[in-house]
């Protein structure tokens, strides 16, 4: 039954690969020196496929494998697989910023691994920091010269930069003279980052004033005088007020301005690297460039392609902290890989092709949407067809179901030509859905050969919260990368004799080995099937999580131990920061705003007799008294670390869980070793009496009052509405 109307089904044909704007089609005098352009994604190198990413970021590597973990900052087995994954995109390779001693260490290990097992055709594109320091750059040049995979152009090593135009050009010129005297000539590309005034004018007026334009071009010339070209790998994250990518500024001013200066006679021999990005959001800073489904990636990459540069650099391959991840992730699946591979084949003049192992009876369709929204935001479901050599037309009709599977809202049928990169987007004001808290996207598909497919189970649900939300992550699911389970079950029931506790049962079976089978509460992992039984039975043993942080930087050297009971620390020795001695743990690091987390287990019946001792540089005693350091001890009931791969096609479990909030949403997630995923229908634990509906002030992304104020009112159930004791009267978002 349709209980709300779909106010808009936006149909937008994708940004065409050959749709450059007129200003970019002009012969501006500069021509690329490399065709087709080299394409790479810059890596942090520190985010391996083995670290414990739980409860820290909103996403993690799709191909995470605990067995790759070693006592090193970077492991060769992990980086070897990362190189293989990069080549799945048919890119030319990876890059990395090398700007600190730690980065040099990671870079050296990565190049040692590349020497042993780099895939055929793999190229590495190193980037300097933007400062004028010589010492670390000298060591970087030595490593790069010894590495066969280092990008070389006409025999010269090629280096980009992270930043650069914040350092005086005279200082950079002196640095380059010193380095070249010691190491010989190399290509040095400068980042141009000072675009703020130009973009503000462009947003306000649709153009840049002659005065600002002249200043911008003078700034570019000043750095081209000492550099061999421009590197925009880490530049160009232009944002509109609604936090979407400002492709108009990118195409209409930034790229034409760079090419105009490069087209001047004295700069025509310089190189140009343009950037593309997937989005950006750092949850601790609140800074956001919306992923906008896959539009930010497509708009930025296509703008770069159309400009015909020498190289295209993407920031970044694996920056989980800022969620700029180009690599396959649990939330993004292989969506980015499928899109970039299509672009790469277009650049190389190759016909589109499916991924190896694809079931081509399923359309090469990617469905994307935000997994959590608050009233006032727009719910958008993006449907994107990626050409892969298939032919014919197929239709997709999206709908939104409630948790029980009843239709809440139906969308309009969208028609796709399998041979075109094409987007359709369903857009719904969440105000129209007030009263719903859980929604399940559903797709009815009629294939080109007339078959009917229904896709509901396996897709991530959408949580619609009345007031509070900090999660801006999109889920991007290629239909071909979903598991087709032979059996799946997930259920929760109140535990016998336990107050507030629930018994959770589930099982899953498919036709390929599983990497993980997990239960999530609000997209936070609380349980995972552990074939190694690494962590103790929580009913008999207490798993103690020790969480230490500080507002300012503090040295953190010393040890902690537990006496008075049988204790075992579970933090692994890494040979650098942590040394585990069983019932004691040594640490040699620093404290700051980022958590330092340690785990220890003790028998529950002995816990009252145990004492945790802390003996560190600025933190001593049984009870910490430092005014700037916080220590939190928690009886930890969530998943402490990634279990090893299940490596079997089926698994089941039963455990007891205590919800962390009164209306928590749980679901089951399965991931195979090959990277396919599946998610169960959500289960909400209703721990709050519904009560009378609440009327809320909503700042809307859609509604507009007669006075122009984007606001309105709607009614929603009381559960899920925290009380702040005041009205939500504030500025327009």
CSV table of C-alpha atoms in Angstrom, one decimal, residues 138-465:
chain,number,residue,atom,x,y,z
A,138,UNK,CA,67.0,13.7,-0.3
A,139,UNK,CA,66.3,10.3,1.3
A,140,UNK,CA,63.1,10.0,-0.7
A,141,UNK,CA,65.0,10.7,-4.0
A,142,UNK,CA,67.5,7.9,-3.1
A,143,UNK,CA,64.7,5.4,-2.5
A,144,UNK,CA,62.8,6.5,-5.7
A,145,UNK,CA,66.0,6.2,-7.8
A,146,UNK,CA,66.5,2.6,-6.6
A,147,UNK,CA,62.9,1.6,-7.3
A,148,UNK,CA,62.2,0.3,-10.8
A,149,UNK,CA,58.5,1.2,-10.4
A,150,UNK,CA,59.0,4.9,-9.8
A,151,UNK,CA,57.3,7.1,-12.5
A,152,UNK,CA,59.9,8.4,-14.9
A,153,UNK,CA,59.3,10.8,-17.8
A,154,UNK,CA,62.0,11.0,-20.4
A,155,UNK,CA,64.3,9.3,-17.9
A,156,UNK,CA,63.6,11.8,-15.1
A,157,UNK,CA,62.0,10.9,-11.8
A,158,UNK,CA,58.6,12.5,-11.4
A,159,UNK,CA,57.5,14.1,-8.1
A,160,UNK,CA,54.3,15.8,-7.3
A,161,UNK,CA,53.6,17.8,-4.1
A,162,UNK,CA,51.1,18.0,-1.3
A,163,UNK,CA,50.6,21.7,-0.9
A,164,UNK,CA,53.6,23.8,-2.1
A,165,UNK,CA,52.2,27.2,-3.0
A,166,UNK,CA,52.2,28.2,0.7
A,167,UNK,CA,56.0,28.1,0.8
A,168,UNK,CA,57.9,31.0,-0.7
A,169,UNK,CA,59.0,30.2,-4.3
A,170,UNK,CA,62.5,31.4,-3.6
A,171,UNK,CA,62.8,28.9,-0.7
A,172,UNK,CA,61.6,26.1,-3.0
A,173,UNK,CA,64.0,27.2,-5.7
A,174,UNK,CA,66.9,27.0,-3.3
A,175,UNK,CA,65.7,23.5,-2.1
A,176,UNK,CA,65.5,22.3,-5.7
A,177,UNK,CA,69.0,23.6,-6.5
A,178,UNK,CA,70.4,21.7,-3.5
A,179,UNK,CA,68.6,18.5,-4.3
A,180,UNK,CA,69.5,18.5,-8.0
A,181,UNK,CA,73.2,19.2,-7.2
A,182,UNK,CA,73.2,16.1,-5.1
A,183,UNK,CA,70.9,13.8,-7.1
A,184,UNK,CA,70.7,15.1,-10.6
A,185,UNK,CA,67.7,16.4,-12.4
A,186,UNK,CA,64.1,15.4,-11.7
A,187,UNK,CA,60.6,16.6,-12.4
A,188,UNK,CA,59.0,18.7,-9.7
A,189,UNK,CA,55.3,19.5,-9.9
A,190,UNK,CA,53.8,22.2,-7.7
A,191,UNK,CA,50.3,22.2,-6.1
A,192,UNK,CA,48.2,25.3,-6.6
A,193,UNK,CA,45.8,25.7,-3.7
A,194,UNK,CA,45.0,29.4,-3.3
A,195,UNK,CA,41.6,29.4,-5.0
A,196,UNK,CA,39.4,30.7,-2.3
A,197,UNK,CA,38.8,34.3,-3.5
A,198,UNK,CA,38.2,33.1,-7.1
A,199,UNK,CA,35.7,30.5,-6.1
A,200,UNK,CA,33.8,32.9,-3.7
A,201,UNK,CA,33.4,35.3,-6.6
A,202,UNK,CA,32.4,32.6,-9.0
A,203,UNK,CA,29.7,31.3,-6.6
A,204,UNK,CA,28.3,34.8,-6.0
A,205,UNK,CA,28.5,36.1,-9.6
A,206,UNK,CA,29.0,33.2,-12.0
A,207,UNK,CA,32.4,34.7,-12.9
A,208,UNK,CA,35.7,35.9,-11.5
A,209,UNK,CA,36.6,39.6,-11.6
A,210,UNK,CA,39.5,40.7,-13.8
A,211,UNK,CA,41.4,41.8,-10.7
A,212,UNK,CA,41.1,38.4,-9.0
A,213,UNK,CA,41.8,36.6,-12.2
A,214,UNK,CA,45.0,38.6,-12.8
A,215,UNK,CA,46.1,37.9,-9.2
A,216,UNK,CA,45.4,34.2,-9.6
A,217,UNK,CA,47.3,33.9,-12.8
A,218,UNK,CA,50.2,35.8,-11.4
A,219,UNK,CA,50.3,33.4,-8.5
A,220,UNK,CA,50.4,30.4,-10.8
A,221,UNK,CA,53.2,32.0,-12.9
A,222,UNK,CA,55.3,32.7,-9.8
A,223,UNK,CA,55.4,29.0,-9.0
A,224,UNK,CA,55.7,27.8,-12.6
A,225,UNK,CA,58.9,29.8,-12.8
A,226,UNK,CA,60.5,27.4,-10.4
A,227,UNK,CA,58.6,24.2,-11.1
A,228,UNK,CA,58.2,21.7,-14.0
A,229,UNK,CA,54.4,21.8,-13.9
A,230,UNK,CA,51.3,21.8,-11.8
A,231,UNK,CA,50.0,18.9,-9.6
A,232,UNK,CA,46.3,19.2,-8.6
A,233,UNK,CA,46.1,15.7,-7.1
A,234,UNK,CA,45.3,17.2,-3.7
A,235,UNK,CA,43.6,20.3,-5.0
A,236,UNK,CA,40.2,21.1,-6.4
A,237,UNK,CA,37.8,19.9,-3.6
A,238,UNK,CA,35.5,22.8,-4.6
A,239,UNK,CA,32.3,22.8,-2.5
A,240,UNK,CA,29.0,24.6,-3.1
A,241,UNK,CA,27.1,25.8,-0.1
A,242,UNK,CA,25.1,22.5,-0.1
A,243,UNK,CA,28.4,20.7,0.2
A,244,UNK,CA,28.2,19.1,-3.3
A,245,UNK,CA,31.1,19.3,-5.7
A,246,UNK,CA,31.3,22.6,-7.6
A,247,UNK,CA,31.9,21.2,-11.1
A,248,UNK,CA,31.0,24.5,-12.7
A,249,UNK,CA,33.9,26.2,-11.0
A,250,UNK,CA,36.2,23.3,-11.9
A,251,UNK,CA,35.2,23.3,-15.6
A,252,UNK,CA,34.4,27.0,-15.9
A,253,UNK,CA,37.3,28.6,-14.2
A,254,UNK,CA,40.0,26.5,-12.4
A,255,UNK,CA,40.9,24.2,-15.3
A,256,UNK,CA,40.7,26.8,-18.0
A,257,UNK,CA,42.9,29.2,-15.9
A,258,UNK,CA,45.6,26.6,-15.4
A,259,UNK,CA,45.6,25.7,-19.1
A,260,UNK,CA,45.6,29.4,-20.0
A,261,UNK,CA,48.8,30.1,-18.0
A,262,UNK,CA,50.4,26.9,-19.2
A,263,UNK,CA,49.6,28.0,-22.8
A,264,UNK,CA,51.8,31.0,-22.5
A,265,UNK,CA,55.0,30.5,-24.5
A,266,UNK,CA,57.4,30.1,-21.6
A,267,UNK,CA,55.3,27.4,-19.9
A,268,UNK,CA,54.3,25.2,-22.7
A,269,UNK,CA,56.9,22.6,-21.8
A,270,UNK,CA,55.4,22.2,-18.3
A,271,UNK,CA,53.3,19.2,-17.2
A,272,UNK,CA,49.7,19.2,-15.9
A,273,UNK,CA,48.2,16.8,-13.3
A,274,UNK,CA,44.5,17.3,-12.7
A,275,UNK,CA,42.7,15.8,-9.7
A,276,UNK,CA,39.6,13.7,-9.2
A,277,UNK,CA,38.0,12.8,-5.9
A,278,UNK,CA,35.2,10.7,-4.4
A,279,UNK,CA,34.2,13.1,-1.6
A,280,UNK,CA,35.5,14.1,1.8
A,281,UNK,CA,34.2,14.1,5.3
A,282,UNK,CA,36.1,14.1,8.5
A,283,UNK,CA,33.7,13.5,11.3
A,284,UNK,CA,35.8,15.2,13.9
A,285,UNK,CA,36.1,18.5,12.0
A,286,UNK,CA,32.6,18.6,10.4
A,287,UNK,CA,34.2,19.4,7.0
A,288,UNK,CA,32.3,17.7,4.2
A,289,UNK,CA,32.4,17.4,0.4
A,290,UNK,CA,29.3,15.2,-0.2
A,291,UNK,CA,30.0,12.0,-2.2
A,292,UNK,CA,26.6,12.7,-3.8
A,293,UNK,CA,26.2,9.1,-4.7
A,294,UNK,CA,28.8,8.6,-7.4
A,295,UNK,CA,28.4,12.1,-8.9
A,296,UNK,CA,31.4,13.7,-7.2
A,297,UNK,CA,33.6,11.0,-8.5
A,298,UNK,CA,32.1,11.1,-12.0
A,299,UNK,CA,32.0,14.9,-12.3
A,300,UNK,CA,35.5,15.5,-11.1
A,301,UNK,CA,37.0,12.6,-13.2
A,302,UNK,CA,35.2,13.6,-16.3
A,303,UNK,CA,36.2,17.2,-16.0
A,304,UNK,CA,39.8,16.0,-15.7
A,305,UNK,CA,39.5,13.6,-18.7
A,306,UNK,CA,37.9,16.3,-20.9
A,307,UNK,CA,40.8,18.7,-20.2
A,308,UNK,CA,43.3,16.1,-21.6
A,309,UNK,CA,46.1,16.6,-19.0
A,310,UNK,CA,49.3,14.6,-18.7
A,311,UNK,CA,48.1,12.8,-15.6
A,312,UNK,CA,45.1,12.4,-13.3
A,313,UNK,CA,45.7,11.9,-9.6
A,314,UNK,CA,43.1,10.9,-7.1
A,315,UNK,CA,43.2,11.7,-3.4
A,316,UNK,CA,43.2,9.2,-1.8
A,317,UNK,CA,43.3,5.5,-2.2
A,318,UNK,CA,42.9,4.6,1.5
A,319,UNK,CA,42.4,7.7,3.7
A,320,UNK,CA,39.8,6.1,6.1
A,321,UNK,CA,40.0,9.1,8.5
A,322,UNK,CA,38.7,11.4,5.8
A,323,UNK,CA,36.6,8.9,3.9
A,324,UNK,CA,38.2,9.8,0.6
A,325,UNK,CA,38.8,6.1,-0.1
A,326,UNK,CA,39.2,5.1,-3.8
A,327,UNK,CA,40.0,1.5,-2.7
A,328,UNK,CA,37.2,-1.0,-2.4
A,329,UNK,CA,35.4,-0.6,1.0
A,330,UNK,CA,32.6,-2.3,2.8
A,331,UNK,CA,30.2,0.6,2.2
A,332,UNK,CA,31.4,1.4,-1.4
A,333,UNK,CA,31.9,-2.2,-2.4
A,334,UNK,CA,33.4,-2.3,-5.9
A,335,UNK,CA,31.4,0.7,-7.2
A,336,UNK,CA,34.4,3.0,-7.6
A,337,UNK,CA,36.4,0.3,-9.2
A,338,UNK,CA,33.7,-0.4,-11.8
A,339,UNK,CA,33.4,3.3,-12.7
A,340,UNK,CA,37.1,4.1,-12.9
A,341,UNK,CA,37.7,0.9,-14.9
A,342,UNK,CA,35.1,2.1,-17.4
A,343,UNK,CA,36.9,5.4,-17.7
A,344,UNK,CA,40.3,3.8,-18.0
A,345,UNK,CA,39.1,1.7,-20.9
A,346,UNK,CA,37.6,4.7,-22.5
A,347,UNK,CA,40.9,6.6,-22.2
A,348,UNK,CA,42.8,3.7,-23.7
A,349,UNK,CA,40.4,3.2,-26.5
A,350,UNK,CA,39.3,-0.2,-25.3
A,351,UNK,CA,35.7,-1.5,-25.4
A,352,UNK,CA,33.9,-1.7,-22.1
A,353,UNK,CA,34.1,-5.1,-20.4
A,354,UNK,CA,32.6,-6.8,-17.3
A,355,UNK,CA,34.7,-7.6,-14.3
A,356,UNK,CA,36.1,-11.1,-14.3
A,357,UNK,CA,33.6,-13.5,-12.8
A,358,UNK,CA,30.6,-11.2,-13.3
A,359,UNK,CA,27.2,-12.7,-13.7
A,360,UNK,CA,26.2,-10.7,-16.8
A,361,UNK,CA,22.6,-11.8,-16.5
A,362,UNK,CA,22.3,-9.1,-13.8
A,363,UNK,CA,22.5,-5.5,-15.1
A,364,UNK,CA,25.8,-3.7,-14.2
A,365,UNK,CA,23.8,-1.3,-12.0
A,366,UNK,CA,25.0,0.5,-8.9
A,367,UNK,CA,22.5,1.7,-6.3
A,368,UNK,CA,23.6,4.4,-3.9
A,369,UNK,CA,22.0,6.2,-1.0
A,370,UNK,CA,22.7,7.7,2.4
A,371,UNK,CA,22.4,5.0,5.1
A,372,UNK,CA,21.2,7.5,7.7
A,373,UNK,CA,19.2,10.8,7.4
A,374,UNK,CA,17.4,13.2,9.6
A,375,UNK,CA,14.1,15.0,8.9
A,376,UNK,CA,14.6,17.8,6.5
A,377,UNK,CA,17.3,16.1,4.4
A,378,UNK,CA,16.5,14.8,1.0
A,379,UNK,CA,16.4,11.0,0.6
A,380,UNK,CA,18.1,10.2,-2.7
A,381,UNK,CA,18.4,6.9,-4.4
A,382,UNK,CA,20.9,7.0,-7.3
A,383,UNK,CA,20.7,4.3,-9.9
A,384,UNK,CA,23.8,4.2,-12.2
A,385,UNK,CA,24.3,1.9,-15.2
A,386,UNK,CA,28.0,1.3,-16.0
A,387,UNK,CA,28.6,0.0,-19.6
A,388,UNK,CA,30.4,-3.4,-19.8
A,389,UNK,CA,29.7,-4.5,-23.3
A,390,UNK,CA,26.1,-5.6,-22.6
A,391,UNK,CA,23.4,-4.4,-25.0
A,392,UNK,CA,19.7,-3.6,-24.9
A,393,UNK,CA,17.4,-1.7,-22.6
A,394,UNK,CA,16.2,-2.6,-19.1
A,395,UNK,CA,14.0,-0.9,-16.6
A,396,UNK,CA,14.3,-0.4,-12.8
A,397,UNK,CA,11.4,0.7,-10.5
A,398,UNK,CA,12.6,1.7,-7.1
A,399,UNK,CA,10.5,1.7,-4.0
A,400,UNK,CA,10.9,2.2,-0.2
A,401,UNK,CA,9.5,-0.5,2.1
A,402,UNK,CA,9.1,-0.5,5.9
A,403,UNK,CA,10.9,-2.9,8.2
A,404,UNK,CA,8.1,-5.5,7.7
A,405,UNK,CA,8.4,-5.3,3.9
A,406,UNK,CA,5.3,-3.2,3.2
A,407,UNK,CA,5.6,-0.5,0.6
A,408,UNK,CA,5.8,3.0,2.0
A,409,UNK,CA,6.5,4.8,-1.2
A,410,UNK,CA,6.8,3.8,-4.9
A,411,UNK,CA,9.0,5.5,-7.5
A,412,UNK,CA,8.7,5.8,-11.2
A,413,UNK,CA,10.2,3.2,-13.6
A,414,UNK,CA,13.6,4.3,-15.0
A,415,UNK,CA,14.8,3.0,-18.4
A,416,UNK,CA,18.5,2.3,-19.0
A,417,UNK,CA,20.5,1.7,-22.2
A,418,UNK,CA,23.0,-0.9,-21.1
A,419,UNK,CA,25.6,0.6,-23.4
A,420,UNK,CA,25.5,4.1,-21.9
A,421,UNK,CA,26.8,5.5,-18.6
A,422,UNK,CA,23.5,6.7,-17.3
A,423,UNK,CA,22.0,7.9,-14.0
A,424,UNK,CA,18.4,8.0,-12.7
A,425,UNK,CA,17.8,9.5,-9.3
A,426,UNK,CA,14.7,9.2,-7.0
A,427,UNK,CA,14.5,12.2,-4.7
A,428,UNK,CA,12.1,12.4,-1.7
A,429,UNK,CA,11.8,15.0,1.0
A,430,UNK,CA,12.2,13.1,4.3
A,431,UNK,CA,9.5,15.4,5.7
A,432,UNK,CA,7.0,13.4,3.6
A,433,UNK,CA,8.2,10.2,5.4
A,434,UNK,CA,7.8,11.6,9.0
A,435,UNK,CA,6.8,8.7,11.2
A,436,UNK,CA,8.9,6.1,9.5
A,437,UNK,CA,12.2,5.2,11.2
A,438,UNK,CA,13.4,2.3,9.1
A,439,UNK,CA,13.2,2.1,5.3
A,440,UNK,CA,14.3,-0.7,3.0
A,441,UNK,CA,15.2,0.2,-0.6
A,442,UNK,CA,13.7,-2.3,-3.1
A,443,UNK,CA,14.3,-2.6,-6.9
A,444,UNK,CA,12.0,-4.3,-9.4
A,445,UNK,CA,14.0,-4.9,-12.6
A,446,UNK,CA,12.9,-6.0,-16.0
A,447,UNK,CA,16.0,-7.1,-17.9
A,448,UNK,CA,16.7,-6.6,-21.6
A,449,UNK,CA,15.6,-10.2,-22.3
A,450,UNK,CA,12.4,-9.9,-20.4
A,451,UNK,CA,13.3,-11.5,-17.1
A,452,UNK,CA,11.9,-10.1,-13.8
A,453,UNK,CA,14.3,-9.6,-10.9
A,454,UNK,CA,13.4,-8.3,-7.4
A,455,UNK,CA,16.2,-6.9,-5.2
A,456,UNK,CA,15.4,-6.2,-1.6
A,457,UNK,CA,17.2,-8.6,0.7
A,458,UNK,CA,20.9,-8.0,0.8
A,459,UNK,CA,20.7,-4.2,0.5
A,460,UNK,CA,21.5,-1.9,3.4
A,461,UNK,CA,18.5,-0.3,5.1
A,462,UNK,CA,18.0,3.5,5.7
A,463,UNK,CA,17.6,4.8,9.2
A,464,UNK,CA,15.5,8.0,9.3
A,465,UNK,CA,16.1,9.8,12.6
